[in-house]
PDB file of C-alpha atoms in Angstrom:
ATOM      1  CA  MET A   1     -34.505  -2.661   0.290  1.00  0.00           C
ATOM      2  CA  ILE A   2     -34.707   0.835   1.119  1.00  0.00           C
ATOM      3  CA  VAL A   3     -31.599   0.138   3.422  1.00  0.00           C
ATOM      4  CA  LEU A   4     -29.414   0.010   0.420  1.00  0.00           C
ATOM      5  CA  LEU A   5     -29.848   3.499  -0.307  1.00  0.00           C
ATOM      6  CA  GLY A   6     -26.769   4.025   2.152  1.00  0.00           C
ATOM      7  CA  VAL A   7     -24.570   2.422  -0.893  1.00  0.00           C
ATOM      8  CA  LEU A   8     -26.167   4.675  -2.989  1.00  0.00           C
ATOM      9  CA  VAL A   9     -24.809   7.464  -0.748  1.00  0.00           C
ATOM     10  CA  VAL A  10     -21.390   5.658  -0.924  1.00  0.00           C
ATOM     11  CA  VAL A  11     -21.331   5.487  -4.589  1.00  0.00           C
ATOM     12  CA  LEU A  12     -22.407   9.052  -5.411  1.00  0.00           C
ATOM     13  CA  GLY A  13     -19.997  10.618  -2.488  1.00  0.00           C
ATOM     14  CA  PHE A  14     -17.185   8.862  -4.196  1.00  0.00           C
ATOM     15  CA  ALA A  15     -18.054   9.885  -7.143  1.00  0.00           C
ATOM     16  CA  THR A  16     -18.126  13.339  -6.679  1.00  0.00           C
ATOM     17  CA  ARG A  17     -14.684  13.025  -4.800  1.00  0.00           C
ATOM     18  CA  ARG A  18     -16.119  14.098  -1.846  1.00  0.00           C
ATOM     19  CA  ASN A  19     -14.277  13.002   1.812  1.00  0.00           C
ATOM     20  CA  PRO A  20     -14.113   9.625   2.197  1.00  0.00           C
ATOM     21  CA  LEU A  21     -14.421   9.832   5.832  1.00  0.00           C
ATOM     22  CA  LEU A  22     -17.810  12.084   5.643  1.00  0.00           C
ATOM     23  CA  VAL A  23     -18.979   9.629   2.599  1.00  0.00           C
ATOM     24  CA  VAL A  24     -19.008   6.703   4.765  1.00  0.00           C
ATOM     25  CA  GLY A  25     -20.057   8.567   7.748  1.00  0.00           C
ATOM     26  CA  ALA A  26     -22.920  10.033   6.170  1.00  0.00           C
ATOM     27  CA  ALA A  27     -23.758   6.356   4.758  1.00  0.00           C
ATOM     28  CA  GLY A  28     -23.327   5.149   8.136  1.00  0.00           C
ATOM     29  CA  ILE A  29     -26.228   7.560   9.532  1.00  0.00           C
ATOM     30  CA  VAL A  30     -28.708   7.125   6.714  1.00  0.00           C
ATOM     31  CA  THR A  31     -28.574   3.137   6.817  1.00  0.00           C
ATOM     32  CA  GLY A  32     -28.888   3.324  10.421  1.00  0.00           C
ATOM     33  CA  LEU A  33     -31.749   5.751  10.247  1.00  0.00           C
ATOM     34  CA  LEU A  34     -33.762   4.081   7.326  1.00  0.00           C
ATOM     35  CA  GLY A  35     -33.212   0.456   8.986  1.00  0.00           C
ATOM     36  CA  GLY A  36     -35.657   1.829  11.935  1.00  0.00           C
ATOM     37  CA  LEU A  37     -32.731   2.901  14.564  1.00  0.00           C
ATOM     38  CA  SER A  38     -32.701   6.432  16.503  1.00  0.00           C
ATOM     39  CA  LEU A  39     -29.724   8.828  15.825  1.00  0.00           C
ATOM     40  CA  GLN A  40     -29.074   8.418  19.496  1.00  0.00           C
ATOM     41  CA  ARG A  41     -28.490   4.586  18.567  1.00  0.00           C
ATOM     42  CA  VAL A  42     -26.882   5.300  15.427  1.00  0.00           C
ATOM     43  CA  LEU A  43     -24.141   7.602  17.294  1.00  0.00           C
ATOM     44  CA  ALA A  44     -23.655   4.882  20.048  1.00  0.00           C
ATOM     45  CA  ALA A  45     -22.843   2.227  17.282  1.00  0.00           C
ATOM     46  CA  PHE A  46     -20.159   4.617  16.022  1.00  0.00           C
ATOM     47  CA  GLY A  47     -19.130   4.965  19.274  1.00  0.00           C
ATOM     48  CA  THR A  48     -18.746   0.945  19.887  1.00  0.00           C
ATOM     49  CA  GLY A  49     -17.484   0.511  16.330  1.00  0.00           C
ATOM     50  CA  PHE A  50     -14.443   3.074  17.270  1.00  0.00           C
ATOM     51  CA  ALA A  51     -14.170   2.015  20.937  1.00  0.00           C
ATOM     52  CA  SER A  52     -13.485  -1.855  19.801  1.00  0.00           C
ATOM     53  CA  SER A  53     -11.297  -0.872  16.893  1.00  0.00           C
ATOM     54  CA  ARG A  54      -8.732   2.299  18.570  1.00  0.00           C
ATOM     55  CA  SER A  55      -5.375   0.573  16.798  1.00  0.00           C
ATOM     56  CA  VAL A  56      -6.500   1.849  13.766  1.00  0.00           C
ATOM     57  CA  THR A  57      -6.134   5.491  15.471  1.00  0.00           C
ATOM     58  CA  ILE A  58      -2.315   4.780  15.483  1.00  0.00           C
ATOM     59  CA  PHE A  59      -1.542   6.939  13.022  1.00  0.00           C
ATOM     60  CA  VAL A  60      -2.175  10.022  15.457  1.00  0.00           C
ATOM     61  CA  ILE A  61       0.968   8.807  17.243  1.00  0.00           C
ATOM     62  CA  THR A  62       3.398   7.770  13.917  1.00  0.00           C
ATOM     63  CA  LEU A  63       2.327  10.828  11.937  1.00  0.00           C
ATOM     64  CA  PRO A  64       4.055  12.915  14.265  1.00  0.00           C
ATOM     65  CA  VAL A  65       7.166  11.320  14.707  1.00  0.00           C
ATOM     66  CA  ILE A  66       7.516  10.601  10.987  1.00  0.00           C
ATOM     67  CA  GLY A  67       7.104  14.234  10.335  1.00  0.00           C
ATOM     68  CA  LEU A  68       9.749  14.914  12.883  1.00  0.00           C
ATOM     69  CA  LEU A  69      11.709  12.784  11.096  1.00  0.00           C
ATOM     70  CA  GLU A  70      11.411  14.374   7.858  1.00  0.00           C
ATOM     71  CA  HIS A  71      11.954  17.759   9.477  1.00  0.00           C
ATOM     72  CA  HIS A  72      15.344  16.704  10.869  1.00  0.00           C
ATOM     73  CA  GLY A  73      16.599  15.092   6.977  1.00  0.00           C
ATOM     74  CA  LEU A  74      15.459  11.539   6.900  1.00  0.00           C
ATOM     75  CA  GLN A  75      14.556  11.904   3.139  1.00  0.00           C
ATOM     76  CA  GLU A  76      18.141  13.403   1.932  1.00  0.00           C
ATOM     77  CA  GLN A  77      19.796  10.775   4.359  1.00  0.00           C
ATOM     78  CA  ALA A  78      17.643   7.824   2.449  1.00  0.00           C
ATOM     79  CA  ARG A  79      18.501   9.451  -0.838  1.00  0.00           C
ATOM     80  CA  ARG A  80      22.072   9.661  -0.065  1.00  0.00           C
ATOM     81  CA  LEU A  81      22.355   6.150   1.242  1.00  0.00           C
ATOM     82  CA  ILE A  82      21.124   4.635  -2.345  1.00  0.00           C
ATOM     83  CA  THR A  83      23.530   6.369  -4.556  1.00  0.00           C
ATOM     84  CA  ARG A  84      26.376   4.370  -2.920  1.00  0.00           C
ATOM     85  CA  PHE A  85      24.601   1.309  -4.275  1.00  0.00           C
ATOM     86  CA  ALA A  86      25.223   1.908  -8.319  1.00  0.00           C
ATOM     87  CA  GLY A  87      23.934  -0.905  -9.622  1.00  0.00           C
ATOM     88  CA  LEU A  88      20.655  -0.429  -7.510  1.00  0.00           C
ATOM     89  CA  THR A  89      18.137   1.293 -10.242  1.00  0.00           C
ATOM     90  CA  ALA A  90      14.859   2.662  -8.768  1.00  0.00           C
ATOM     91  CA  GLY A  91      12.934  -0.426 -10.775  1.00  0.00           C
ATOM     92  CA  ARG A  92      15.410  -3.144  -8.616  1.00  0.00           C
ATOM     93  CA  PHE A  93      14.746  -1.175  -5.615  1.00  0.00           C
ATOM     94  CA  LEU A  94      10.720  -1.219  -5.631  1.00  0.00           C
ATOM     95  CA  ALA A  95      11.040  -4.846  -6.947  1.00  0.00           C
ATOM     96  CA  LEU A  96      13.056  -5.835  -3.911  1.00  0.00           C
ATOM     97  CA  TYR A  97      11.168  -4.126  -1.647  1.00  0.00           C
ATOM     98  CA  LEU A  98       7.875  -5.801  -3.129  1.00  0.00           C
ATOM     99  CA  LEU A  99       9.818  -9.408  -2.322  1.00  0.00           C
ATOM    100  CA  LEU A 100      10.276  -7.803   1.449  1.00  0.00           C
ATOM    101  CA  ARG A 101       7.072  -6.612   1.785  1.00  0.00           C
ATOM    102  CA  GLN A 102       5.452  -9.515   0.759  1.00  0.00           C
ATOM    103  CA  MET A 103       7.605 -12.124   3.006  1.00  0.00           C
ATOM    104  CA  ALA A 104       7.074 -10.172   5.905  1.00  0.00           C
ATOM    105  CA  ALA A 105       3.185  -9.785   5.237  1.00  0.00           C
ATOM    106  CA  ALA A 106       3.215 -13.651   4.616  1.00  0.00           C
ATOM    107  CA  VAL A 107       4.926 -14.148   8.531  1.00  0.00           C
ATOM    108  CA  GLY A 108       2.267 -11.870  10.230  1.00  0.00           C
ATOM    109  CA  LEU A 109       4.382  -8.342  10.414  1.00  0.00           C
ATOM    110  CA  ASN A 110       1.908  -6.534   8.456  1.00  0.00           C
ATOM    111  CA  ASN A 111       3.164  -3.291  10.734  1.00  0.00           C
ATOM    112  CA  VAL A 112       6.933  -3.963   9.789  1.00  0.00           C
ATOM    113  CA  PHE A 113       6.432  -1.879   6.630  1.00  0.00           C
ATOM    114  CA  GLY A 114       3.501   0.874   5.410  1.00  0.00           C
ATOM    115  CA  HIS A 115       2.731   3.396   3.712  1.00  0.00           C
ATOM    116  CA  ALA A 116       3.283   6.306   6.378  1.00  0.00           C
ATOM    117  CA  GLN A 117       6.072   4.515   8.085  1.00  0.00           C
ATOM    118  CA  THR A 118       8.020   3.131   4.900  1.00  0.00           C
ATOM    119  CA  VAL A 119       7.105   4.003   1.576  1.00  0.00           C
ATOM    120  CA  ARG A 120       7.150   8.209   2.186  1.00  0.00           C
ATOM    121  CA  PRO A 121       9.889   8.672   4.270  1.00  0.00           C
ATOM    122  CA  LEU A 122      12.089   5.840   2.901  1.00  0.00           C
ATOM    123  CA  ALA A 123      11.003   3.618   0.318  1.00  0.00           C
ATOM    124  CA  ALA A 124       9.809   6.750  -2.531  1.00  0.00           C
ATOM    125  CA  PRO A 125      12.816   8.884  -1.229  1.00  0.00           C
ATOM    126  CA  MET A 126      15.277   6.039  -2.488  1.00  0.00           C
ATOM    127  CA  ALA A 127      13.648   5.409  -5.380  1.00  0.00           C
ATOM    128  CA  GLU A 128      13.377   8.547  -6.538  1.00  0.00           C
ATOM    129  CA  GLY A 129      16.849   9.069  -5.363  1.00  0.00           C
ATOM    130  CA  ALA A 130      18.281   6.238  -7.257  1.00  0.00           C
ATOM    131  CA  ALA A 131      16.242   7.215 -10.710  1.00  0.00           C
ATOM    132  CA  GLU A 132      18.087  10.358 -10.488  1.00  0.00           C
ATOM    133  CA  ARG A 133      21.466   9.162 -10.128  1.00  0.00           C
ATOM    134  CA  ARG A 134      20.825   7.106 -13.445  1.00  0.00           C
ATOM    135  CA  HIS A 135      18.579   9.367 -15.105  1.00  0.00           C
ATOM    136  CA  GLY A 136      19.507  12.990 -14.003  1.00  0.00           C
ATOM    137  CA  PRO A 137      17.134  15.636 -12.494  1.00  0.00           C
ATOM    138  CA  LEU A 138      13.333  14.014 -13.057  1.00  0.00           C
ATOM    139  CA  SER A 139      10.657  15.786 -14.592  1.00  0.00           C
ATOM    140  CA  GLU A 140       7.923  16.246 -12.298  1.00  0.00           C
ATOM    141  CA  LYS A 141       5.803  13.764 -13.706  1.00  0.00           C
ATOM    142  CA  ALA A 142       8.452  11.131 -13.865  1.00  0.00           C
ATOM    143  CA  ARG A 143       8.616  12.229 -10.029  1.00  0.00           C
ATOM    144  CA  GLU A 144       5.248  11.017  -9.346  1.00  0.00           C
ATOM    145  CA  LYS A 145       5.371   7.630 -11.368  1.00  0.00           C
ATOM    146  CA  VAL A 146       8.240   6.555  -8.975  1.00  0.00           C
ATOM    147  CA  ARG A 147       6.688   7.548  -6.233  1.00  0.00           C
ATOM    148  CA  SER A 148       2.946   5.563  -7.340  1.00  0.00           C
ATOM    149  CA  PHE A 149       4.979   2.654  -8.056  1.00  0.00           C
ATOM    150  CA  ALA A 150       6.480   2.654  -4.491  1.00  0.00           C
ATOM    151  CA  ALA A 151       3.246   3.091  -3.211  1.00  0.00           C
ATOM    152  CA  SER A 152       2.097   0.112  -5.514  1.00  0.00           C
ATOM    153  CA  ALA A 153       4.657  -2.235  -4.351  1.00  0.00           C
ATOM    154  CA  ASP A 154       3.869  -1.825  -0.758  1.00  0.00           C
ATOM    155  CA  ASN A 155       0.169  -2.245  -1.732  1.00  0.00           C
ATOM    156  CA  VAL A 156       0.879  -5.616  -3.962  1.00  0.00           C
ATOM    157  CA  GLY A 157       3.219  -6.737  -1.351  1.00  0.00           C
ATOM    158  CA  LEU A 158       1.129  -6.615   1.394  1.00  0.00           C
ATOM    159  CA  PHE A 159      -2.377  -7.772  -0.381  1.00  0.00           C
ATOM    160  CA  PHE A 160      -1.454 -10.867  -1.609  1.00  0.00           C
ATOM    161  CA  GLY A 161       1.213 -11.783   1.079  1.00  0.00           C
ATOM    162  CA  GLU A 162      -1.100 -11.450   4.042  1.00  0.00           C
ATOM    163  CA  ASP A 163      -2.941 -14.211   3.016  1.00  0.00           C
ATOM    164  CA  VAL A 164      -0.556 -16.703   3.217  1.00  0.00           C
ATOM    165  CA  PHE A 165      -0.613 -15.603   7.013  1.00  0.00           C
ATOM    166  CA  LEU A 166      -2.442 -18.591   8.591  1.00  0.00           C
ATOM    167  CA  ALA A 167      -3.802 -15.944  11.611  1.00  0.00           C
ATOM    168  CA  VAL A 168      -4.987 -13.457   9.185  1.00  0.00           C
ATOM    169  CA  GLY A 169      -8.681 -11.857   9.666  1.00  0.00           C
ATOM    170  CA  SER A 170      -9.383 -13.079   6.154  1.00  0.00           C
ATOM    171  CA  ILE A 171      -8.480 -16.637   6.624  1.00  0.00           C
ATOM    172  CA  LEU A 172     -10.282 -16.896   9.966  1.00  0.00           C
ATOM    173  CA  LEU A 173     -13.835 -15.030   8.781  1.00  0.00           C
ATOM    174  CA  ILE A 174     -13.471 -17.545   5.382  1.00  0.00           C
ATOM    175  CA  THR A 175     -13.079 -20.858   8.027  1.00  0.00           C
ATOM    176  CA  GLY A 176     -15.186 -19.759  10.609  1.00  0.00           C
ATOM    177  CA  PHE A 177     -18.219 -18.822   8.019  1.00  0.00           C
ATOM    178  CA  VAL A 178     -17.513 -22.126   5.860  1.00  0.00           C
ATOM    179  CA  ASN A 179     -17.412 -24.474   9.003  1.00  0.00           C
ATOM    180  CA  THR A 180     -20.588 -23.184  10.010  1.00  0.00           C
ATOM    181  CA  THR A 181     -22.465 -22.816   7.078  1.00  0.00           C
ATOM    182  CA  TYR A 182     -21.714 -25.943   5.704  1.00  0.00           C
ATOM    183  CA  HIS A 183     -20.275 -27.986   8.621  1.00  0.00           C
ATOM    184  CA  THR A 184     -17.147 -28.929   6.980  1.00  0.00           C
ATOM    185  CA  HIS A 185     -13.741 -28.832   8.934  1.00  0.00           C
ATOM    186  CA  LEU A 186     -11.919 -26.358   6.794  1.00  0.00           C
ATOM    187  CA  GLU A 187      -8.269 -25.539   8.559  1.00  0.00           C
ATOM    188  CA  PRO A 188      -6.550 -22.437   7.773  1.00  0.00           C
ATOM    189  CA  LEU A 189      -3.445 -24.191   6.330  1.00  0.00           C
ATOM    190  CA  GLN A 190      -5.599 -25.471   3.377  1.00  0.00           C
ATOM    191  CA  LEU A 191      -6.353 -21.709   2.543  1.00  0.00           C
ATOM    192  CA  ALA A 192      -3.383 -20.963   3.245  1.00  0.00           C
ATOM    193  CA  LEU A 193      -1.527 -23.154   0.972  1.00  0.00           C
ATOM    194  CA  TRP A 194      -3.826 -22.412  -1.582  1.00  0.00           C
ATOM    195  CA  ALA A 195      -2.727 -18.579  -1.478  1.00  0.00           C
ATOM    196  CA  VAL A 196       0.786 -19.450  -1.923  1.00  0.00           C
ATOM    197  CA  PRO A 197       0.147 -19.764  -5.835  1.00  0.00           C
ATOM    198  CA  THR A 198      -1.488 -16.685  -6.265  1.00  0.00           C
ATOM    199  CA  ALA A 199       1.081 -14.661  -3.914  1.00  0.00           C
ATOM    200  CA  LEU A 200       4.150 -16.111  -6.245  1.00  0.00           C
ATOM    201  CA  CYS A 201       2.291 -14.768  -9.387  1.00  0.00           C
ATOM    202  CA  ALA A 202       1.600 -11.437  -8.141  1.00  0.00           C
ATOM    203  CA  LEU A 203       5.243 -11.319  -7.034  1.00  0.00           C
ATOM    204  CA  ALA A 204       6.387 -12.656 -10.482  1.00  0.00           C
ATOM    205  CA  VAL A 205       3.820 -10.257 -12.506  1.00  0.00           C
ATOM    206  CA  HIS A 206       4.621  -7.036 -10.833  1.00  0.00           C
ATOM    207  CA  GLY A 207       8.140  -7.592  -9.983  1.00  0.00           C
ATOM    208  CA  TRP A 208       8.257  -7.707 -13.636  1.00  0.00           C
ATOM    209  CA  ARG A 209       6.356  -4.299 -13.863  1.00  0.00           C
ATOM    210  CA  LEU A 210       8.887  -2.764 -11.218  1.00  0.00           C
ATOM    211  CA  LEU A 211      11.885  -3.804 -13.627  1.00  0.00           C
ATOM    212  CA  ARG A 212      10.774  -2.332 -16.221  1.00  0.00           C
ATOM    213  CA  LEU A 213       9.858   1.355 -14.562  1.00  0.00           C
ATOM    214  CA  ASP A 214      13.552   2.298 -15.631  1.00  0.00           C
ATOM    215  CA  ARG A 215      12.668   2.173 -18.714  1.00  0.00           C
ATOM    216  CA  GLN A 216       9.399   3.747 -18.738  1.00  0.00           C
ATOM    217  CA  LEU A 217      10.412   7.007 -16.827  1.00  0.00           C
ATOM    218  CA  PRO A 218       9.045   9.963 -18.596  1.00  0.00           C
ATOM    219  CA  GLY A 219      11.056  13.489 -19.410  1.00  0.00           C
ATOM    220  CA  ALA A 220      13.981  12.222 -17.588  1.00  0.00           C
ATOM    221  CA  ALA A 221      17.190  14.354 -18.401  1.00  0.00           C
ATOM    222  CA  PRO A 222      20.647  12.449 -19.070  1.00  0.00           C
ATOM    223  CA  GLY A 223      22.849  12.998 -15.457  1.00  0.00           C
ATOM    224  CA  PRO A 224      26.471  13.112 -14.605  1.00  0.00           C
ATOM    225  CA  GLY A 225      27.767   9.219 -15.204  1.00  0.00           C
ATOM    226  CA  ARG A 226      24.521   8.208 -17.307  1.00  0.00           C
ATOM    227  CA  THR A 227      25.177   7.032 -20.699  1.00  0.00           C
ATOM    228  CA  ALA A 228      23.207   8.603 -23.225  1.00  0.00           C
ATOM    229  CA  GLY A 229      20.806   6.662 -25.176  1.00  0.00           C
ATOM    230  CA  ILE A 230      19.787   6.607 -28.998  1.00  0.00           C
ATOM    231  CA  GLY A 231      19.213  10.452 -30.139  1.00  0.00           C
ATOM    232  CA  GLU A 232      20.879  12.313 -26.389  1.00  0.00           C
ATOM    233  CA  THR A 233      23.888  14.683 -26.094  1.00  0.00           C
ATOM    234  CA  VAL A 234      25.296  14.052 -22.762  1.00  0.00           C
ATOM    235  CA  LYS A 235      26.640  17.828 -21.454  1.00  0.00           C
TER     236      LYS A 235
END
């Protein structure tokens, strides 16, 4: 039971808002040492895990490319593009993004969209541009709200969409565990079909929240081309 003190390290680290990488690394070292491993074996386990999961370091290539594109005006071009679609509000655009994200994840295309390659350089600026066209200049609080909803659209779409894909890791892990432990013959298709209703409910619920975003933006001032609401005056 003393090995579980590593979990306490994680809890305390996150509660005190320490660097997540340092917290998880410290928890791994503490757990290994309390489990009777030498420091050398703990470090070897870290190295083996890193070598077997090299794909997680793809951001080392992605981030400089995205930064270079942003430096040359990618976000400004995204804002300019969204202004050409008069009927596309921030909420409608993000609801559409949620649908596309979930559909792509359902067929295994998890890396087509994402925070680094799509949300930050494209989706969030386009949503802000749509909101500014309708509401005028946004307050900082409103701008952060739009960005958070853009991030949530990606998270919800991926989380509930990927379970519909037959070859996703979670589906294969569950079927392997159940078949080995209970000596059954559970097929991945059976689990994937059960994930479809959940994915549809997530799409409906979060899609409704995204569509309501246009009425929830705080501190949005009326701008050119916007019809003033009750008690507002367009200058």
